[in-house]
Structure formats: C-alpha cells, structure tokens
C-alpha cells in the first residue's frame, strides 16, 4: 500500500501564476479530502469528494480555488491566480468508509510558497 | 457545530515519563468519533488512536491511551514512557455521525521530550 501520494512536495511560484496540486488516494478509498494548514488558522477542510463527486466545498476560500476528481485515483486542487496569502501546506487525505468511526489517511502534503 | 479545544500550546516532558495532552470537544450529535494525530517536524500527519462515543472502554494503542470522559466531553491523550521521537505537534480531531464527513481539528499541542 503506497499511501496517499501528493505532488509536488514543495512549490514556489510567483503571485498571479496558476498552481496545480495533485493527489492520488489509496486504492479502494472512496472519499477524498483537501485540507489547508496555516499557523494562523490551523487545519481547515477545503473540499471533500465521495465517489468522485464533490460533496462539501464550503471551505474553499474563493473562486480562485477549484478542485476536481475526474476518476477514483486522481484529484487536483488548482489556484488561479495565486496570491501570497495562499502560502500554506496543502494536505490530501482519503478514507475507505463513511461514518464517525473512520478517520483519514493523509498524504505528505504540498508546501506552497507564493512570492 | 462541532468544536475541538486544545488549551496547551506547548508541553514539556522528560524522557521516560508519562504526559497527558488535553482535548475537549463540543457536539450535539450522540454518535461521534474522536481521533488523535501526530505531526512530526517532517510534516506528515500520522494517525495515533481512535475513540468512539459509544465505546465503553478507553482506547489504547501501544504507549498511547485515550482518557475518555464523555460527561465532561474530554478526550485526553496519554503517552507513557515518552521517547525523544515523540517530540511533535499533536492534534485532536472529531467527526460526528450526523451528516458531514468533515474531520474537525483542534489547534494542536507542541510536545517536546527532553533527554
């Protein structure tokens, strides 16, 4: 089991550029989550998918952020245009079952720096 | 709304001693799950232990145990025989049965184990 795979591990980009973060969930997991971690706000859920369908995107900060899950093994989080305040660690996580009893497996995260 | 409170921004413990990290929660759902994650300096989120709201016994996983006091809405993590490798951020999180799959995190506690 390779775990949740995120790429890239680190991304440095200039303000105004488009950034795409990628995630491959664990095979067989049908729920996928995107979180953002900052010192000020901690871990925030941005969006989550169940069976490739977006269920709750209420945490997406604004229209500059978009997420897709075209199939069960791949998801992207895109920021266009990026701004310095988007600098954070972005985590992808997946889960194989729904319900209060089941937690997530997290990827290693992507550290995004927008200069 | 669900809320997790971790009141200890930082904790220090001597190697080989036990330490308790506090967590209180708030939810109106009768069915919920409580989770603890460890985040070492390398950044990954590592699942440690889970407690269900209907579980009669406190959860244990090796050196980790969860002191679950339902009436007080607390779910403290106890680490026994601390090791230098336990130095990390520790996050308490909760997921409720009623609806969203969202895992809500506390702000975390930074644990430092001294030799």
XYZ file of N, CA and C in Angstrom:
690
model
N 0.852 -1.181 0.000
C 0.000 0.000 0.000
C 0.891 1.235 0.000
N 0.791 2.046 -1.080
C 1.700 3.179 -1.218
C 1.246 4.374 -0.424
N 0.071 4.355 0.140
C -0.417 5.511 0.863
C -0.975 6.558 -0.070
N -1.352 7.695 0.496
C -1.846 8.818 -0.293
C -0.628 9.562 -0.850
N -0.626 9.757 -2.150
C 0.539 10.356 -2.795
C 0.196 11.753 -3.285
N 0.974 12.727 -2.843
C 0.781 14.103 -3.277
C 2.009 14.595 -4.038
N 1.739 15.428 -5.014
C 2.842 16.065 -5.733
C 2.445 17.476 -6.134
N 3.414 18.377 -6.210
C 4.784 18.211 -5.741
C 4.865 18.310 -4.220
N 6.008 18.013 -3.643
C 6.191 18.175 -2.196
C 6.356 19.647 -1.833
N 7.030 20.350 -2.707
C 7.251 21.777 -2.496
C 6.966 22.514 -3.803
N 6.381 23.696 -3.678
C 6.107 24.516 -4.860
C 6.335 25.960 -4.487
N 7.163 26.621 -5.267
C 7.378 28.053 -5.105
C 6.943 28.713 -6.404
N 6.060 29.684 -6.300
C 5.553 30.321 -7.508
C 5.403 31.815 -7.278
N 5.307 32.535 -8.356
C 5.126 33.980 -8.250
C 3.641 34.319 -8.208
N 3.348 35.362 -7.509
C 1.978 35.858 -7.417
C 1.394 36.012 -8.821
N 0.169 35.562 -8.967
C -0.518 35.662 -10.246
C -0.439 34.415 -11.099
N 0.475 33.517 -10.749
C 0.624 32.295 -11.532
C -0.412 31.258 -11.109
N -0.667 30.343 -12.019
C -1.557 29.220 -11.713
C -0.763 28.106 -11.032
N -1.356 27.519 -10.006
C -0.727 26.419 -9.282
C -1.669 25.220 -9.288
N -1.137 24.057 -9.571
C -1.939 22.833 -9.538
C -1.291 21.825 -8.605
N -2.033 21.402 -7.618
C -1.590 20.387 -6.679
C -2.305 19.082 -7.014
N -1.575 17.977 -6.862
C -2.107 16.693 -7.300
C -2.152 15.687 -6.164
N -3.101 14.779 -6.269
C -3.277 13.780 -5.217
C -3.762 12.470 -5.804
N -3.136 11.391 -5.348
C -3.590 10.042 -5.682
C -4.000 9.364 -4.384
N -5.284 9.082 -4.199
C -5.713 8.455 -2.940
C -5.322 6.983 -2.893
N -5.507 6.394 -1.741
C -5.270 4.958 -1.595
C -6.316 4.205 -2.410
N -5.868 3.197 -3.121
C -6.774 2.412 -3.945
C -7.887 1.813 -3.095
N -9.117 1.991 -3.550
C -10.258 1.459 -2.802
C -10.893 2.455 -1.856
N -10.202 3.553 -1.594
C -10.795 4.601 -0.758
C -11.734 5.432 -1.621
N -12.952 5.640 -1.139
C -13.927 6.343 -1.969
C -14.211 7.766 -1.510
N -13.548 8.210 -0.459
C -13.696 9.602 -0.030
C -12.331 10.278 -0.065
N -12.312 11.513 -0.571
C -11.062 12.260 -0.676
C -11.273 13.665 -0.141
N -10.288 14.148 0.585
C -10.394 15.428 1.284
C -9.172 16.294 0.969
N -9.405 17.578 0.804
C -8.314 18.554 0.690
C -8.361 19.478 1.903
N -7.230 19.560 2.622
C -7.086 20.427 3.777
C -5.977 21.440 3.516
N -6.071 22.567 4.192
C -5.014 23.568 4.180
C -4.579 23.807 5.618
N -3.273 23.909 5.834
C -2.738 24.142 7.172
C -1.905 25.404 7.181
N -2.287 26.337 8.049
C -1.509 27.552 8.278
C -1.339 27.745 9.775
N -0.365 28.557 10.134
C -0.141 28.825 11.559
C -1.349 29.529 12.166
N -1.915 30.453 11.401
C -2.999 31.269 11.960
C -4.303 30.490 12.092
N -4.635 29.682 11.098
C -5.955 29.065 11.030
C -5.950 27.562 11.287
N -4.770 26.988 11.442
C -4.699 25.559 11.695
C -5.085 24.747 10.476
N -5.694 23.596 10.703
C -6.110 22.698 9.624
C -7.553 22.980 9.245
N -7.753 23.363 8.003
C -9.083 23.692 7.507
C -9.443 22.768 6.351
N -10.652 22.232 6.393
C -11.134 21.436 5.270
C -11.579 22.366 4.143
N -11.020 22.142 2.969
C -11.392 22.959 1.819
C -12.568 22.346 1.066
N -12.443 21.053 0.757
C -13.453 20.369 -0.032
C -13.312 18.877 0.181
N -14.435 18.150 0.042
C -14.274 16.715 0.012
C -15.186 16.086 -1.029
N -14.722 14.954 -1.536
C -15.402 14.191 -2.573
C -15.804 12.824 -2.009
N -16.924 12.345 -2.477
C -17.311 10.969 -2.206
C -17.672 10.318 -3.541
N -17.011 9.204 -3.837
C -17.204 8.554 -5.140
C -17.040 9.546 -6.299
N -16.015 10.356 -6.204
C -15.597 11.320 -7.225
C -16.516 12.538 -7.331
N -17.525 12.627 -6.519
C -18.477 13.733 -6.587
C -18.192 14.714 -5.454
N -18.070 16.019 -5.761
C -17.855 16.983 -4.673
C -19.088 17.058 -3.774
N -18.868 16.892 -2.486
C -19.974 16.857 -1.526
C -20.076 18.166 -0.748
N -18.938 18.653 -0.299
C -18.943 19.864 0.521
C -17.744 20.704 0.135
N -18.002 21.840 -0.501
C -16.907 22.749 -0.884
C -17.024 24.063 -0.130
N -17.697 24.041 0.993
C -17.928 25.277 1.740
C -16.648 25.884 2.300
N -15.601 25.098 2.368
C -14.333 25.614 2.875
C -13.433 26.225 1.824
N -13.817 26.129 0.584
C -12.998 26.722 -0.482
C -13.039 28.237 -0.323
N -11.882 28.861 -0.193
C -11.854 30.273 0.205
C -12.511 31.219 -0.800
N -12.325 31.009 -2.038
C -12.890 31.929 -3.033
C -12.789 31.293 -4.408
N -13.277 32.040 -5.382
C -13.354 31.478 -6.728
C -11.997 31.167 -7.337
N -10.963 31.665 -6.756
C -9.631 31.363 -7.303
C -9.260 29.905 -7.089
N -9.946 29.256 -6.177
C -9.672 27.856 -5.856
C -10.692 26.961 -6.558
N -10.197 25.888 -7.155
C -11.092 24.893 -7.739
C -10.484 23.513 -7.538
N -11.327 22.507 -7.429
C -10.861 21.137 -7.245
C -11.669 20.214 -8.142
N -10.977 19.199 -8.631
C -11.616 18.210 -9.487
C -11.195 16.814 -9.069
N -12.046 15.874 -9.393
C -11.699 14.471 -9.188
C -12.262 13.699 -10.380
N -11.494 13.645 -11.465
C -12.003 13.041 -12.697
C -12.195 11.541 -12.616
N -11.471 10.893 -11.706
C -11.648 9.454 -11.511
C -11.252 9.080 -10.093
N -11.408 7.830 -9.759
C -11.217 7.385 -8.375
C -9.773 7.439 -7.916
N -8.845 7.631 -8.831
C -7.438 7.556 -8.449
C -6.698 8.880 -8.609
N -7.420 9.980 -8.817
C -6.710 11.230 -9.065
C -7.575 12.429 -8.730
N -6.953 13.419 -8.085
C -7.644 14.675 -7.807
C -6.648 15.820 -7.929
N -7.161 16.982 -8.288
C -6.340 18.180 -8.365
C -6.988 19.315 -7.601
N -6.132 20.167 -7.058
C -6.554 21.420 -6.448
C -5.806 22.522 -7.179
N -6.563 23.444 -7.765
C -5.956 24.473 -8.579
C -6.211 25.842 -7.967
N -5.196 26.678 -7.998
C -5.322 28.062 -7.538
C -4.916 28.960 -8.707
N -5.844 29.803 -9.132
C -5.591 30.684 -10.261
C -6.388 31.971 -10.117
N -5.752 33.112 -9.997
C -4.316 33.325 -9.812
C -3.909 33.170 -8.353
N -2.686 32.776 -8.132
C -2.220 32.583 -6.766
C -1.846 33.930 -6.131
N -1.953 33.972 -4.799
C -1.614 35.168 -4.032
C -0.733 34.750 -2.851
N 0.065 35.684 -2.326
C 0.943 35.338 -1.195
C 0.186 34.731 -0.016
N -1.042 35.153 0.236
C -1.795 34.613 1.370
C -2.237 33.167 1.154
N -2.020 32.625 -0.017
C -2.303 31.206 -0.270
C -1.162 30.312 0.209
N -0.063 30.920 0.608
C 1.075 30.134 1.095
C 0.652 29.320 2.309
N 0.859 28.011 2.237
C 0.389 27.084 3.266
C 0.876 25.691 2.904
N 0.579 24.745 3.795
C 0.749 23.338 3.458
C -0.632 22.787 3.115
N -0.723 22.152 1.964
C -1.985 21.585 1.495
C -1.900 20.063 1.600
N -2.837 19.517 2.337
C -2.883 18.070 2.525
C -4.054 17.477 1.760
N -3.804 16.320 1.214
C -4.853 15.482 0.669
C -4.984 14.281 1.598
N -6.194 13.799 1.808
C -6.429 12.627 2.652
C -7.515 11.783 2.007
N -7.505 10.506 2.323
C -8.561 9.639 1.803
C -9.057 8.710 2.897
N -10.267 8.195 2.682
C -10.906 7.312 3.648
C -11.703 6.259 2.902
N -11.758 5.055 3.454
C -12.427 3.980 2.729
C -13.857 3.760 3.182
N -14.234 4.392 4.273
C -15.599 4.196 4.752
C -16.123 5.514 5.285
N -17.419 5.667 5.203
C -18.056 6.844 5.775
C -18.516 6.538 7.189
N -18.708 7.586 7.953
C -19.202 7.401 9.309
C -18.229 7.902 10.337
N -18.740 8.099 11.546
C -17.940 8.706 12.610
C -16.778 7.819 13.032
N -16.853 6.525 12.751
C -15.825 5.604 13.233
C -14.545 5.643 12.413
N -14.587 6.278 11.263
C -13.476 6.134 10.323
C -12.745 7.447 10.119
N -11.438 7.398 10.346
C -10.610 8.576 10.129
C -10.032 8.589 8.735
N -9.062 9.391 8.535
C -8.436 9.559 7.235
C -6.985 9.077 7.265
N -6.483 8.787 6.069
C -5.047 8.639 5.860
C -4.592 9.852 5.074
N -3.597 10.529 5.601
C -3.124 11.763 4.966
C -1.934 11.498 4.062
N -1.813 12.320 3.036
C -0.588 12.377 2.258
C 0.459 13.213 2.978
N 1.609 13.319 2.362
C 2.727 14.035 2.999
C 2.608 15.548 2.878
N 1.662 16.004 2.081
C 1.432 17.440 1.964
C 2.253 18.094 0.868
N 1.758 19.227 0.405
C 2.493 20.094 -0.526
C 2.681 21.437 0.154
N 3.929 21.831 0.300
C 4.214 23.141 0.891
C 4.265 24.158 -0.232
N 3.285 25.059 -0.247
C 3.185 26.073 -1.297
C 3.660 27.409 -0.763
N 4.555 28.025 -1.514
C 5.018 29.374 -1.207
C 4.746 30.250 -2.414
N 3.988 31.314 -2.204
C 3.692 32.264 -3.278
C 4.420 33.567 -2.954
N 5.305 33.955 -3.850
C 6.132 35.156 -3.583
C 5.721 36.318 -4.477
N -22.752 23.005 15.986
C -21.464 22.939 15.297
C -20.451 22.189 16.156
N -19.560 21.535 15.475
C -18.520 20.794 16.192
C -17.348 21.704 16.498
N -16.747 21.488 17.655
C -15.578 22.281 18.027
C -14.640 21.442 18.873
N -13.353 21.589 18.602
C -12.305 20.916 19.369
C -11.430 21.988 20.005
N -11.147 21.844 21.294
C -10.305 22.804 22.005
C -9.108 22.096 22.617
N -7.943 22.567 22.254
C -6.699 22.098 22.877
C -6.075 23.313 23.550
N -6.050 23.314 24.855
C -5.680 24.513 25.607
C -4.184 24.640 25.864
N -3.420 23.608 25.550
C -1.978 23.622 25.817
C -1.222 23.874 24.512
N -0.744 25.076 24.289
C 0.023 25.315 23.060
C 1.317 24.507 23.049
N 1.935 24.357 24.234
C 3.190 23.616 24.320
C 3.262 22.850 25.624
N 3.907 21.686 25.546
C 4.125 20.863 26.731
C 5.541 20.317 26.691
N 6.120 20.168 27.897
C 7.451 19.600 28.014
C 7.376 18.378 28.922
N 8.162 17.361 28.583
C 8.196 16.157 29.414
C 9.597 15.572 29.370
N 10.011 14.958 30.458
C 11.290 14.279 30.483
C 11.148 12.898 29.837
N 12.194 12.517 29.157
C 12.228 11.184 28.552
C 11.883 10.137 29.608
N 11.075 9.148 29.192
C 10.650 8.009 30.005
C 9.494 8.334 30.944
N 9.103 9.596 31.035
C 7.957 9.939 31.859
C 6.680 9.925 31.016
N 5.541 9.932 31.696
C 4.251 9.990 31.013
C 3.794 11.449 30.883
N 2.988 11.697 29.859
C 2.472 13.045 29.640
C 1.037 12.947 29.154
N 0.220 13.921 29.560
C -1.181 13.981 29.137
C -1.408 15.249 28.340
N -1.962 15.071 27.158
C -2.318 16.195 26.299
C -3.835 16.350 26.315
N -4.287 17.560 26.616
C -5.715 17.777 26.839
C -6.482 18.057 25.546
N -7.720 17.606 25.547
C -8.621 17.859 24.429
C -10.050 17.875 24.942
N -10.767 18.943 24.681
C -12.199 18.961 24.955
C -12.924 19.212 23.651
N -14.154 18.749 23.603
C -14.902 18.828 22.353
C -16.334 19.268 22.630
N -16.980 19.692 21.577
C -18.372 20.107 21.683
C -19.122 19.630 20.454
N -20.186 18.904 20.688
C -21.048 18.459 19.610
C -22.407 18.121 20.187
N -23.432 18.251 19.364
C -24.776 17.864 19.790
C -25.150 16.479 19.266
N -24.277 15.893 18.454
C -24.544 14.560 17.923
C -24.290 13.512 18.993
N -25.154 12.515 19.125
C -24.908 11.448 20.104
C -23.838 10.461 19.635
N -23.617 10.401 18.337
C -22.646 9.456 17.788
C -21.519 10.232 17.131
N -20.316 9.990 17.618
C -19.165 10.715 17.073
C -17.902 9.908 17.319
N -16.866 10.293 16.622
C -15.569 9.658 16.799
C -14.521 10.701 17.145
N -13.593 10.318 17.978
C -12.501 11.206 18.381
C -11.178 10.588 17.943
N -10.310 11.406 17.405
C -9.057 10.936 16.817
C -7.900 11.799 17.319
N -6.743 11.172 17.414
C -5.515 11.917 17.656
C -4.535 11.631 16.525
N -3.903 12.724 16.053
C -2.879 12.629 15.019
C -1.601 13.267 15.540
N -0.487 12.735 15.054
C 0.840 13.275 15.370
C 1.422 13.882 14.113
N 2.014 15.061 14.255
C 2.680 15.704 13.125
C 4.117 16.030 13.524
N 5.068 15.188 13.142
C 6.472 15.500 13.447
C 6.959 16.657 12.591
N 8.183 17.063 12.833
C 8.733 18.222 12.121
C 8.811 17.988 10.616
N 8.808 16.741 10.204
C 8.831 16.426 8.766
C 7.506 16.747 8.085
N 6.444 16.939 8.867
C 5.203 17.466 8.328
C 4.065 16.499 8.090
N 4.325 15.224 8.026
C 3.224 14.313 7.720
C 2.274 14.175 8.905
N 1.052 13.800 8.634
C 0.025 13.592 9.665
C -0.118 12.094 9.894
N 0.145 11.669 11.112
C 0.161 10.246 11.443
C -0.974 9.948 12.407
N -1.858 9.026 12.040
C -2.962 8.625 12.913
C -2.415 7.835 14.101
N -2.888 8.188 15.305
C -2.423 7.508 16.507
C -3.483 6.604 17.122
N -4.685 7.167 17.351
C -5.650 6.446 18.167
C -7.043 7.002 17.926
N -8.040 6.117 18.108
C -9.436 6.468 17.860
C -10.303 6.025 19.054
N -11.311 6.852 19.355
C -12.289 6.510 20.398
C -13.681 6.810 19.875
N -14.572 5.835 19.928
C -15.952 6.046 19.538
C -16.782 6.501 20.721
N -17.808 7.276 20.446
C -18.594 7.837 21.546
C -19.336 6.778 22.336
N -19.582 5.632 21.731
C -20.302 4.565 22.428
C -19.383 3.493 22.994
N -18.088 3.686 22.792
C -17.151 2.698 23.319
C -17.150 2.745 24.846
N -17.236 1.594 25.458
C -17.287 1.528 26.920
C -15.909 1.644 27.556
N -14.911 1.198 26.817
C -13.562 1.231 27.363
C -12.721 2.287 26.674
N -11.747 2.803 27.400
C -10.809 3.750 26.815
C -9.927 3.044 25.793
N -9.681 3.720 24.691
C -8.851 3.141 23.635
C -7.382 3.134 24.050
N -6.683 2.105 23.616
C -5.234 2.028 23.829
C -4.578 1.526 22.550
N -3.383 2.073 22.281
C -2.573 1.629 21.147
C -1.116 1.741 21.564
N -0.565 0.639 22.033
C 0.823 0.668 22.470
C 1.016 1.628 23.629
N 1.902 2.612 23.439
C 2.166 3.582 24.502
C 1.128 4.697 24.572
N 0.185 4.685 23.630
C -0.841 5.722 23.610
C -2.136 5.190 24.216
N -2.753 6.011 25.044
C -4.086 5.691 25.540
C -4.915 6.965 25.556
N -6.206 6.771 25.492
C -7.105 7.905 25.436
C -7.959 7.897 26.699
N -7.882 8.951 27.463
C -8.682 9.096 28.675
C -9.987 9.798 28.286
N -11.005 8.987 28.044
C -12.277 9.476 27.515
C -13.255 9.683 28.662
N -13.668 10.926 28.857
C -14.657 11.250 29.877
C -15.825 11.930 29.176
N -16.824 11.116 28.856
C -17.911 11.567 27.998
C -18.716 12.693 28.626
N -19.000 12.582 29.913
C -19.810 13.611 30.570
C -19.093 14.958 30.577
N -17.785 14.916 30.657
C -17.006 16.157 30.648
C -16.613 16.577 29.244
N -16.956 15.744 28.259
C -16.596 15.999 26.861
C -15.096 16.234 26.724
N -14.354 15.303 27.290
C -12.906 15.396 27.149
C -12.345 14.074 26.619
N -11.260 14.191 25.894
C -10.629 13.025 25.264
C -9.123 13.242 25.283
N -8.545 13.135 26.449
C -7.123 13.436 26.609
C -6.253 12.281 26.148
N -5.150 12.608 25.509
C -4.187 11.615 25.056
C -3.104 11.448 26.125
N -2.854 10.210 26.493
C -1.794 9.903 27.447
C -0.700 9.139 26.715
N 0.508 9.663 26.789
C 1.657 8.974 26.214
C 2.515 8.482 27.372
N 2.711 7.204 27.440
C 3.518 6.650 28.535
C 4.962 6.473 28.056
N 5.872 6.487 29.007
C 7.290 6.242 28.729
C 7.761 7.041 27.517
N 7.684 8.363 27.613
C 7.991 9.246 26.488
C 9.379 8.968 25.911
N 9.458 9.105 24.601
C 10.712 8.944 23.879
C 11.024 10.234 23.126
N 12.304 10.422 22.807
C 12.701 11.635 22.097
C 11.924 11.777 20.784
N 11.631 10.661 20.161
C 10.899 10.685 18.897
C 9.442 11.079 19.039
N 8.973 11.232 20.261
C 7.590 11.684 20.473
C 7.469 13.198 20.332
N 8.576 13.895 20.264
C 8.533 15.345 20.087
C 7.866 15.668 18.754
N 6.756 16.396 18.816
C 5.952 16.656 17.623
C 4.771 17.524 18.010
N 3.983 17.905 16.982
C 2.671 18.512 17.218
C 1.657 17.381 17.319
N 0.704 17.540 18.224
C -0.356 16.551 18.389
C -1.707 17.239 18.215
N -2.523 16.645 17.354
C -3.822 17.225 17.044
C -4.937 16.277 17.467
N -5.914 16.839 18.148
C -7.145 16.137 18.465
C -8.170 16.498 17.395
N -8.998 15.537 17.004
C -9.975 15.788 15.948
C -11.245 15.002 16.221
N -12.330 15.452 15.621
C -13.625 14.819 15.849
C -14.415 14.763 14.551
N -15.173 13.674 14.438
C -16.111 13.557 13.324
C -17.440 13.075 13.897
N -18.524 13.730 13.511
C -19.844 13.352 14.002
C -20.570 12.512 12.977
N -21.452 11.663 13.471
C -22.199 10.787 12.591
C -23.229 11.557 11.770
N -23.765 12.605 12.368
C -24.903 13.284 11.749
C -24.547 14.153 10.572
N -24.306 13.567 9.437
C -24.117 14.360 8.232
C -22.717 14.368 7.705
N -22.056 15.488 7.811
C -20.789 15.704 7.118
C -19.701 14.728 7.528
N -18.888 14.375 6.551
C -17.714 13.554 6.795
C -16.533 14.380 7.289
N -16.791 15.623 7.591
C -15.715 16.538 7.954
C -15.059 16.134 9.266
N -13.726 16.061 9.255
C -12.928 15.831 10.457
C -12.461 17.204 10.923
N -12.938 17.603 12.113
C -12.626 18.930 12.642
C -11.455 18.820 13.609
N -10.460 19.658 13.407
C -9.232 19.589 14.195
C -9.144 20.708 15.219
N -8.458 20.410 16.331
C -8.047 21.446 17.251
C -6.798 22.145 16.740
N -6.337 23.121 17.508
C -5.171 23.916 17.095
C -3.865 23.186 17.327
N -3.893 22.148 18.138
C -2.701 21.350 18.349
C -1.920 21.722 19.602
N -1.109 20.769 20.046
C -0.189 20.958 21.172
C 1.194 20.518 20.735
N 2.174 21.384 20.951
C 3.554 21.039 20.608
C 4.209 20.376 21.806
N 4.558 19.113 21.652
C 5.194 18.358 22.727
C 6.696 18.303 22.490
N 7.449 18.617 23.520
C 8.909 18.494 23.479
C 9.337 17.515 24.560
N 10.057 16.484 24.150
C 10.578 15.495 25.083
C 12.049 15.812 25.328
N 12.385 16.052 26.569
C 13.763 16.395 26.933
C 14.548 15.158 27.377
N 15.819 15.081 26.987
C 16.631 13.915 27.405
C 16.994 13.987 28.880
